[in-house]
Coordinates of C-alpha atoms in Angstrom, one line a residue:
M1 CA 0.0 0.0 0.0
R2 CA 1.4 3.4 -1.0
R3 CA 2.1 6.1 1.6
N4 CA -1.3 7.9 1.5
E5 CA -3.4 5.2 0.0
F6 CA -4.9 4.3 3.4
E7 CA -6.2 7.9 3.8
N8 CA -8.0 7.8 0.5
S9 CA -9.6 4.3 0.9
T10 CA -12.7 3.1 2.6
Y11 CA -12.9 -0.2 4.3
N12 CA -15.6 -2.2 6.0
A13 CA -15.6 -5.1 8.5
Q14 CA -15.7 -7.8 5.8
N15 CA -12.8 -9.6 4.2
T16 CA -13.0 -7.4 1.1
P17 CA -14.5 -4.0 0.3
P18 CA -18.0 -4.4 -1.2
T19 CA -18.8 -3.7 -4.8
A20 CA -21.4 -1.0 -4.6
V21 CA -23.1 1.6 -6.8
Y22 CA -24.6 4.9 -5.5
V23 CA -28.1 5.6 -6.6
Q24 CA -30.0 8.8 -6.1
N25 CA -33.3 8.2 -4.4
S26 CA -36.0 8.4 -7.0
T27 CA -38.5 9.8 -4.6
S28 CA -36.6 13.1 -4.2
D29 CA -35.6 16.0 -6.4
A30 CA -31.8 16.6 -5.9
S31 CA -32.1 20.1 -7.3
V32 CA -34.6 21.0 -4.5
N33 CA -33.0 19.0 -1.7
P34 CA -29.3 18.3 -2.3
Y35 CA -29.0 16.6 1.0
E36 CA -31.6 13.9 0.3
R37 CA -30.6 10.4 1.5
T38 CA -28.6 8.3 -0.9
E39 CA -29.0 4.5 -1.0
V40 CA -26.1 2.1 -1.6
E41 CA -27.0 -1.0 -3.5
D42 CA -24.7 -4.0 -2.9
L43 CA -24.3 -5.8 -6.1
N44 CA -23.4 -9.0 -4.2
S45 CA -26.7 -9.1 -2.3
D46 CA -30.2 -7.9 -2.4
Q47 CA -29.8 -5.4 0.5
T48 CA -30.1 -1.6 0.2
I49 CA -28.2 0.3 2.8
V50 CA -28.5 3.9 3.8
T51 CA -25.0 5.4 4.1
D52 CA -23.7 7.2 7.2
S53 CA -22.5 10.2 5.2
D54 CA -26.1 10.8 3.9
T55 CA -27.4 10.8 7.4
V56 CA -24.9 13.5 8.1
S57 CA -26.1 15.4 5.1
N58 CA -29.7 15.2 6.3
T59 CA -28.6 16.6 9.7
Q60 CA -26.8 19.5 8.1
Q61 CA -30.0 21.0 6.8
Q62 CA -31.1 21.9 10.3
L63 CA -27.9 23.6 11.4
N64 CA -28.4 27.0 13.0
P65 CA -25.8 29.7 12.5
L66 CA -23.7 28.7 15.6
R67 CA -23.6 25.1 14.6
R68 CA -22.4 26.0 11.1
I69 CA -19.3 27.4 12.8
F70 CA -18.9 25.2 15.8
I71 CA -20.0 21.7 16.7
L72 CA -19.0 21.1 20.4
E73 CA -15.9 23.3 20.6
P74 CA -17.5 25.9 23.0
P75 CA -18.7 23.5 25.7
I76 CA -15.5 21.4 25.4
F77 CA -13.5 24.6 26.0
L78 CA -15.6 25.5 29.0
L79 CA -15.3 21.9 30.4
N80 CA -11.5 22.0 30.2
F81 CA -11.4 25.6 31.5
A82 CA -13.3 24.6 34.6
T83 CA -11.2 21.4 35.1
S84 CA -7.9 23.2 34.8
L85 CA -9.0 26.2 36.8
A86 CA -9.6 24.1 39.9
S87 CA -7.2 21.1 39.5
V88 CA -3.8 22.7 40.5
V89 CA -5.0 24.9 43.3
F90 CA -7.1 22.1 44.7
T91 CA -3.9 20.1 45.4
N92 CA -2.6 23.1 47.4
Q93 CA -5.9 23.2 49.3
L94 CA -5.4 19.5 50.2
L95 CA -1.8 20.1 51.3
Y96 CA -2.9 23.1 53.5
Q97 CA -5.9 21.3 55.1
S98 CA -3.9 18.1 55.7
C99 CA -1.1 20.0 57.3
K100 CA -3.4 22.0 59.6
V101 CA -6.2 19.6 60.4
T102 CA -4.6 16.1 60.2
F103 CA -1.1 16.8 61.4
G104 CA -2.0 19.7 63.7
Y105 CA 0.6 22.2 62.6
T106 CA 0.1 26.0 63.1
E107 CA -1.3 28.4 60.5
A108 CA 2.2 29.9 60.0
E109 CA 3.8 26.5 59.4
C110 CA 1.1 25.4 56.9
E111 CA 0.5 28.6 55.0
P112 CA 3.5 27.9 52.6
M113 CA 1.6 24.8 51.5
L114 CA -0.8 27.1 49.6
G115 CA 2.0 27.8 47.2
I116 CA 0.9 31.5 46.8
S117 CA 4.3 33.0 47.8
N118 CA 7.9 31.9 47.8
A119 CA 7.8 31.6 51.6
T120 CA 10.3 29.1 53.1
I121 CA 8.8 25.7 53.3
N122 CA 9.7 23.3 56.1
H123 CA 10.7 20.3 54.1
N124 CA 10.3 18.0 57.1
I125 CA 6.6 18.9 57.3
E126 CA 6.1 18.6 53.6
T127 CA 7.8 15.2 53.6
K128 CA 5.1 14.0 56.0
V129 CA 2.2 15.8 54.3
Q130 CA 2.8 14.9 50.7
P131 CA 2.4 11.1 51.0
Y132 CA -0.8 11.6 52.9
V133 CA -2.2 14.0 50.2
S134 CA -1.1 11.5 47.5
R135 CA -3.4 8.9 49.1
I136 CA -6.3 11.3 49.0
I137 CA -5.5 11.9 45.3
L138 CA -5.4 8.1 44.8
A139 CA -8.9 7.8 46.5
N140 CA -10.2 10.5 44.2
S141 CA -8.8 8.6 41.2
L142 CA -10.4 5.4 42.4
V143 CA -13.8 7.0 42.5
S144 CA -13.4 9.1 39.3
S145 CA -11.9 6.3 37.2
I146 CA -13.5 2.9 38.1
I147 CA -17.2 3.9 37.7
P148 CA -16.7 5.9 34.5
A149 CA -14.5 3.1 33.1
V150 CA -17.4 0.7 33.6
L151 CA -20.0 3.1 32.2
A152 CA -17.8 3.7 29.1
L153 CA -18.5 0.2 28.0
F154 CA -22.2 1.0 27.6
I155 CA -22.4 4.7 26.8
G156 CA -21.6 4.6 23.1
A157 CA -23.9 1.8 22.1
W158 CA -26.7 3.3 24.3
S159 CA -26.3 6.7 22.7
D160 CA -26.6 5.1 19.3
R161 CA -30.1 4.0 20.2
F162 CA -31.3 6.8 22.5
G163 CA -29.3 9.9 21.4
R164 CA -26.2 11.8 22.2
R165 CA -27.7 14.8 24.0
P166 CA -28.9 13.0 27.1
V167 CA -25.4 11.6 27.8
L168 CA -23.8 15.0 27.3
L169 CA -26.3 16.9 29.5
I170 CA -26.5 14.3 32.3
S171 CA -22.7 14.1 32.5
L172 CA -22.4 17.9 32.7
I173 CA -25.0 18.0 35.5
G174 CA -22.9 15.5 37.5
I175 CA -19.7 17.5 37.0
F176 CA -21.6 20.7 38.0
L177 CA -22.9 19.0 41.2
G178 CA -19.3 17.9 42.0
Y179 CA -18.1 21.5 42.0
I180 CA -21.1 22.6 44.1
V181 CA -20.2 20.0 46.7
S182 CA -16.6 21.1 46.6
F183 CA -17.7 24.7 47.1
I184 CA -19.8 23.7 50.1
L185 CA -16.9 21.8 51.7
A186 CA -14.5 24.7 51.0
M187 CA -16.9 27.1 52.7
V188 CA -17.2 24.8 55.8
S189 CA -13.4 24.3 56.0
A190 CA -12.9 28.1 56.0
G191 CA -14.9 28.4 59.2
S192 CA -14.0 25.2 61.0
P193 CA -11.4 22.4 60.7
T194 CA -12.6 19.9 58.0
N195 CA -11.0 16.6 57.2
P196 CA -9.6 16.8 53.6
W197 CA -10.9 13.2 53.0
L198 CA -14.4 14.7 52.7
Y199 CA -13.4 16.1 49.3
V200 CA -13.7 12.5 47.9
I201 CA -17.4 12.9 48.3
A202 CA -17.3 15.6 45.6
Q203 CA -16.1 13.0 43.1
I204 CA -19.2 10.8 43.4
P205 CA -21.8 12.9 41.4
P206 CA -19.5 13.2 38.3
A207 CA -18.4 9.6 38.6
V208 CA -21.9 8.1 38.6
T209 CA -22.9 10.2 35.6
G210 CA -19.9 9.3 33.5
S211 CA -17.7 12.4 34.2
S212 CA -15.6 13.8 31.4
C213 CA -15.0 10.3 30.0
A214 CA -18.7 10.1 28.9
V215 CA -18.5 13.6 27.5
M216 CA -15.5 12.8 25.3
I217 CA -16.9 9.5 24.1
V218 CA -20.1 11.1 22.9
C219 CA -18.3 14.2 21.7
Y220 CA -16.4 12.2 19.1
C221 CA -19.5 10.3 18.2
Y222 CA -21.4 13.6 17.7
I223 CA -18.7 15.0 15.6
A224 CA -18.8 11.9 13.4
D225 CA -22.6 12.2 13.1
V226 CA -22.8 15.8 12.0
A227 CA -19.4 16.7 10.3
P228 CA -19.0 16.2 6.6
P229 CA -16.8 13.2 5.9
Q230 CA -14.0 15.3 4.4
L231 CA -13.9 17.6 7.4
K232 CA -14.0 15.0 10.2
G233 CA -10.2 15.1 10.7
L234 CA -10.2 18.9 10.9
K235 CA -13.1 18.9 13.4
M236 CA -11.1 16.4 15.5
V237 CA -8.1 18.8 15.5
L238 CA -10.4 21.8 16.3
N239 CA -11.9 19.9 19.2
D240 CA -8.4 19.1 20.6
A241 CA -7.5 22.8 20.1
A242 CA -10.6 23.7 22.3
I243 CA -9.3 21.3 24.9
G244 CA -5.8 22.9 24.8
A245 CA -7.1 26.5 24.9
G246 CA -9.4 25.7 27.8
S247 CA -6.5 24.1 29.7
V248 CA -4.1 27.1 29.1
I249 CA -6.6 29.8 30.1
G250 CA -7.9 27.8 33.0
T251 CA -4.4 27.1 34.4
L252 CA -3.4 30.8 34.1
A253 CA -6.7 32.1 35.6
G254 CA -6.7 29.5 38.4
S255 CA -3.5 30.6 40.1
A256 CA -4.4 34.3 39.9
L257 CA -7.9 33.7 41.3
F258 CA -6.5 31.6 44.1
A259 CA -3.9 34.1 45.0
H260 CA -6.3 37.1 45.1
T261 CA -9.5 35.4 46.3
S262 CA -10.1 32.0 47.7
M263 CA -10.7 28.4 46.9
Q264 CA -14.5 28.9 47.2
V265 CA -14.4 31.5 44.3
V266 CA -12.4 29.1 42.1
F267 CA -15.0 26.3 42.6
V268 CA -17.9 28.7 41.9
I269 CA -16.4 29.9 38.7
S270 CA -15.7 26.3 37.6
A271 CA -19.3 25.4 38.4
A272 CA -20.5 28.4 36.4
A273 CA -18.4 27.4 33.4
I274 CA -19.9 23.9 33.4
L275 CA -23.4 25.4 33.7
L276 CA -22.7 27.6 30.6
A277 CA -21.6 24.4 28.7
F278 CA -24.8 22.7 29.7
V279 CA -26.9 25.7 28.6
Y280 CA -25.0 25.9 25.2
I281 CA -25.6 22.2 24.4
Y282 CA -29.3 22.4 25.5
L283 CA -30.0 25.5 23.4
V284 CA -27.7 25.1 20.4
N285 CA -26.9 21.4 19.8
E286 CA -29.7 19.4 18.4
E287 CA -29.9 15.6 18.6
S288 CA -27.8 14.1 15.9
M289 CA -29.6 10.7 15.9
K290 CA -33.1 9.7 14.9
V291 CA -34.3 8.5 18.3
A292 CA -37.5 6.4 18.9
H293 CA -39.8 7.9 21.5
T294 CA -39.8 5.5 24.5
T295 CA -40.3 5.8 28.2
L296 CA -37.6 7.0 30.6
G297 CA -37.8 3.7 32.5
Y298 CA -37.2 1.7 29.3
K299 CA -34.2 3.8 28.4
L300 CA -32.7 3.3 31.9
C301 CA -33.3 -0.4 31.8
Q302 CA -31.6 -0.7 28.4
F303 CA -28.4 1.1 29.6
F304 CA -26.7 -1.9 31.2
S305 CA -27.8 -4.3 28.5
V306 CA -25.2 -7.0 27.9
S307 CA -25.9 -6.6 24.2
H308 CA -24.0 -3.3 24.2
V309 CA -20.8 -5.0 25.4
I310 CA -21.2 -7.8 23.0
D311 CA -21.7 -5.3 20.1
L312 CA -18.7 -3.4 21.3
V313 CA -16.5 -6.5 21.3
R314 CA -17.7 -7.7 17.9
T315 CA -17.0 -4.3 16.4
C316 CA -13.5 -4.2 17.8
V317 CA -12.5 -7.7 16.7
A318 CA -14.3 -7.7 13.3
R319 CA -12.1 -8.8 10.4
R320 CA -11.2 -5.9 8.0
A321 CA -9.5 -5.7 4.7
N322 CA -5.8 -4.9 4.3
Y323 CA -4.9 -5.6 8.0
M324 CA -7.1 -2.6 9.2
R325 CA -8.1 -4.5 12.3
T326 CA -4.4 -4.7 13.3
F327 CA -3.9 -1.1 12.6
I328 CA -7.0 -0.1 14.7
W329 CA -5.7 -2.1 17.6
F330 CA -2.2 -0.8 17.5
S331 CA -3.5 2.8 17.3
M332 CA -5.7 2.2 20.3
I333 CA -2.8 0.7 22.2
A334 CA -0.7 3.7 21.4
L335 CA -3.5 6.0 22.6
I336 CA -3.9 4.1 25.8
I337 CA -0.2 4.1 26.6
T338 CA 0.0 7.9 25.8
N339 CA -3.0 8.6 28.1
F340 CA -1.5 6.3 30.8
T341 CA 1.5 8.6 30.9
T342 CA 0.0 12.1 30.3
S343 CA -3.3 11.9 32.2
G344 CA -1.9 9.8 35.1
E345 CA 1.0 12.1 35.4
G346 CA -1.3 15.1 35.8
N347 CA -2.6 13.7 39.2
V348 CA 0.9 13.9 40.8
F349 CA 3.0 16.1 38.6
Y350 CA 2.5 19.2 40.7
L351 CA 3.6 17.3 43.8
F352 CA 6.7 16.1 41.9
L353 CA 7.6 19.7 40.9
R354 CA 7.2 20.9 44.5
A355 CA 9.4 18.1 45.8
K356 CA 12.0 18.5 43.1
F357 CA 12.1 22.3 42.4
N358 CA 10.0 23.9 45.2
V359 CA 7.8 25.6 42.7
T360 CA 4.8 27.8 43.6
V361 CA 1.3 27.6 42.1
S362 CA 2.1 30.7 40.0
Q363 CA 5.3 29.2 38.6
Y364 CA 3.5 25.9 37.9
S365 CA 0.6 27.7 36.2
D366 CA 3.1 29.6 34.0
Y367 CA 5.0 26.5 33.1
N368 CA 1.8 24.5 32.4
S369 CA 0.3 27.3 30.2
I370 CA 3.5 27.7 28.2
S371 CA 3.7 24.0 27.8
D372 CA 0.1 23.8 26.4
A373 CA 0.7 26.9 24.2
I374 CA 3.9 25.3 22.7
Q375 CA 2.0 22.1 22.0
I376 CA -0.9 23.9 20.3
I377 CA 1.2 26.2 18.2
G378 CA 3.8 23.5 17.5
G379 CA 1.2 21.0 16.5
I380 CA -0.4 23.5 14.0
I381 CA 3.0 24.4 12.5
A382 CA 3.9 20.7 12.3
V383 CA 0.7 19.8 10.5
I384 CA 1.1 22.6 8.0
A385 CA 4.9 22.0 7.4
F386 CA 5.0 18.2 7.4
R387 CA 1.5 17.3 6.2
K388 CA 0.8 20.0 3.7
Y389 CA 4.2 20.8 2.2
L390 CA 6.2 17.6 2.9
R391 CA 3.1 15.5 2.3
L392 CA 3.9 13.0 5.1
S393 CA 1.2 10.4 5.8
I394 CA -0.9 10.5 9.0
V395 CA 0.9 7.4 10.3
S396 CA 4.3 9.1 9.8
M397 CA 3.0 12.2 11.6
A398 CA 1.9 10.0 14.5
M399 CA 5.3 8.4 14.7
L400 CA 7.0 11.8 14.7
S401 CA 4.7 13.0 17.5
L402 CA 5.4 9.9 19.6
L403 CA 9.2 10.5 19.1
S404 CA 8.7 14.1 20.2
A405 CA 7.0 12.9 23.4
V406 CA 9.8 10.4 24.1
G407 CA 12.4 13.3 23.9
E408 CA 10.3 15.4 26.2
S409 CA 10.0 12.7 28.8
T410 CA 13.7 11.8 28.7
V411 CA 14.8 15.4 29.4
R412 CA 12.1 15.7 32.2
A413 CA 13.3 12.6 33.9
A414 CA 17.0 13.8 33.9
A415 CA 16.2 17.5 34.8
Q416 CA 18.2 18.9 37.7
Q417 CA 17.2 22.6 37.1
F418 CA 13.7 24.0 36.6
W419 CA 14.6 25.6 33.3
E420 CA 15.4 22.1 31.9
M421 CA 11.6 21.4 32.2
Y422 CA 11.1 24.2 29.6
L423 CA 13.7 22.6 27.4
A424 CA 11.8 19.4 27.6
T425 CA 8.6 21.1 26.7
A426 CA 10.2 22.6 23.6
L427 CA 11.3 19.1 22.5
G428 CA 7.8 17.9 22.9
F429 CA 6.2 20.5 20.6
M430 CA 4.6 17.8 18.5
S431 CA 3.3 15.6 21.4
G432 CA 0.0 17.4 21.4
I433 CA -1.1 16.0 18.1
I434 CA -0.7 12.3 19.0
G435 CA -4.4 11.9 19.6
P436 CA -5.7 13.6 16.4
M437 CA -3.1 11.7 14.3
L438 CA -4.2 8.4 15.7
L439 CA -7.9 9.1 15.8
T440 CA -8.2 10.5 12.2
P441 CA -7.7 7.2 10.4
Q442 CA -10.4 5.6 12.6
T443 CA -12.7 8.5 11.7
K444 CA -12.1 7.9 8.0
L445 CA -12.9 4.2 8.6
A446 CA -16.1 5.3 10.4
R447 CA -17.5 6.7 7.1
C448 CA -18.6 3.2 6.1
S449 CA -18.8 1.6 9.6
P450 CA -20.4 4.0 12.2
S451 CA -20.2 1.3 14.8
L452 CA -16.4 1.6 14.6
L453 CA -16.8 4.6 17.0
R454 CA -17.4 2.0 19.7
C455 CA -13.7 1.1 19.4
R456 CA -13.1 4.5 20.9
Q457 CA -15.5 3.5 23.6
S458 CA -13.2 0.7 24.7
H459 CA -10.2 3.1 24.4
R460 CA -11.9 5.6 26.7
S461 CA -12.7 2.9 29.2
A462 CA -9.1 1.7 29.2
H463 CA -8.0 5.3 29.5
R464 CA -9.8 5.7 32.8
R465 CA -8.2 2.5 34.2
S466 CA -4.8 3.6 33.0
I467 CA -5.0 6.9 34.9
L468 CA -5.9 4.9 38.1
V469 CA -2.9 2.5 37.6
F470 CA -0.5 5.3 37.1
T471 CA -1.6 7.2 40.2
M472 CA -1.4 4.0 42.3
L473 CA 2.2 3.4 41.1
H474 CA 3.4 6.9 42.1
S475 CA 1.3 7.8 45.1
P476 CA 3.5 7.1 48.1
P477 CA 5.9 8.7 48.1
I478 CA 6.6 11.2 45.3
R479 CA 10.2 10.7 44.2
A480 CA 12.2 13.0 41.9
C481 CA 12.4 10.8 38.8
S482 CA 10.0 8.0 39.4
I483 CA 7.0 9.8 37.8
L484 CA 8.7 10.8 34.5
S485 CA 11.1 7.9 34.0
A486 CA 8.2 5.5 33.9
R487 CA 6.6 7.6 31.1
C488 CA 9.9 7.7 29.3
C489 CA 10.3 3.9 29.4
I490 CA 6.7 3.3 28.3
C491 CA 6.9 5.7 25.3

């Protein structure tokens, strides 16, 4: 197979591609309705199949002005903004409350744990507090990873039957309630000593509604439903750009808000951002599937149907032409390994930087924002330079981005000065496009096999479990090179 032949071919789950002719539906006038459904007649059988791309075309007729520009980029931006806004400063809040409430140190001794200033930190105290906080983070990961990992096995197939919007809206409601619970606990802790373990309760509402795992599964399914086939890859990249932009702005704003206000304000703004995302989807995004009207009880009973898992397994193991099944599995494995290192690292990376370089929240926010910006800009430049002008294949781009991530991890693991972390970030300028480059071929395959999106379902489920495993490996205690050397070896 030539270099770009894969990207210009369409494959199904049979041993060979079907011989088919495309026939304009005789019941419609193409000049009046150019998006009328097209039928595919298989010359080897008597079946007539409605193509996925034509369902997309039918959906495009109803697009309002906002949906002509965006699909789910604004709510995805708001979701990642809210998550990044609270994530880093929340770790400092746990350090501070654990120091003061659990270990009984004074206000003056525990205040440096907030990371707002460059106050001298008693390393003997921090050595005791950090392993304790890492266990709380592990408990949060247990709650926020195990339940969504199980739900991920059912969400995609269920949304195929009953719609994408319910999953998106219910998941956002759960995340919103999680931030409200965190806000209440922060308010209580400001007035009286509060055990930091209570913050684990805030992870329950998002976990039982699928959390961000469910949002991302259905997000990619929704993009595949409504985006024109030739623009699916671009929409994937734009969706990842929204994720990166939300992370950059949220990280920068989080440290500033925490320094000038309080943890309660951070949680309120995060909850407000999730509420805005909910309102946007409710008002702007219409249902992309043709859903049969059934009772709520029937929909709930069908959620945990074993047939969903059987369908998922069959889709992932189906034989495909030209070794496409092998390609799909290798790309999924690469995505899982990448998520194992990047997402799992995020749970303990700030603790590592504090232990190794004694960084403040502001310094970490600056570093994290610059890192995200380099990956966004570097990814765009790399795609334009290597893909458009040098005409490298998507597989070659994916390999280059993985090599970039290896270089970044190697320098991080060997870093002795904080500026070397910035050098590592510069080497990893292409690591941000690993996901789009590995997902785009699967999107192209989905043109003739919509159920292939369920392969991503299993990937997201494994993703949640990989985050949990990584956090368990590096919770007690946080050592200088243990976090990043593991990622370097895995890559």
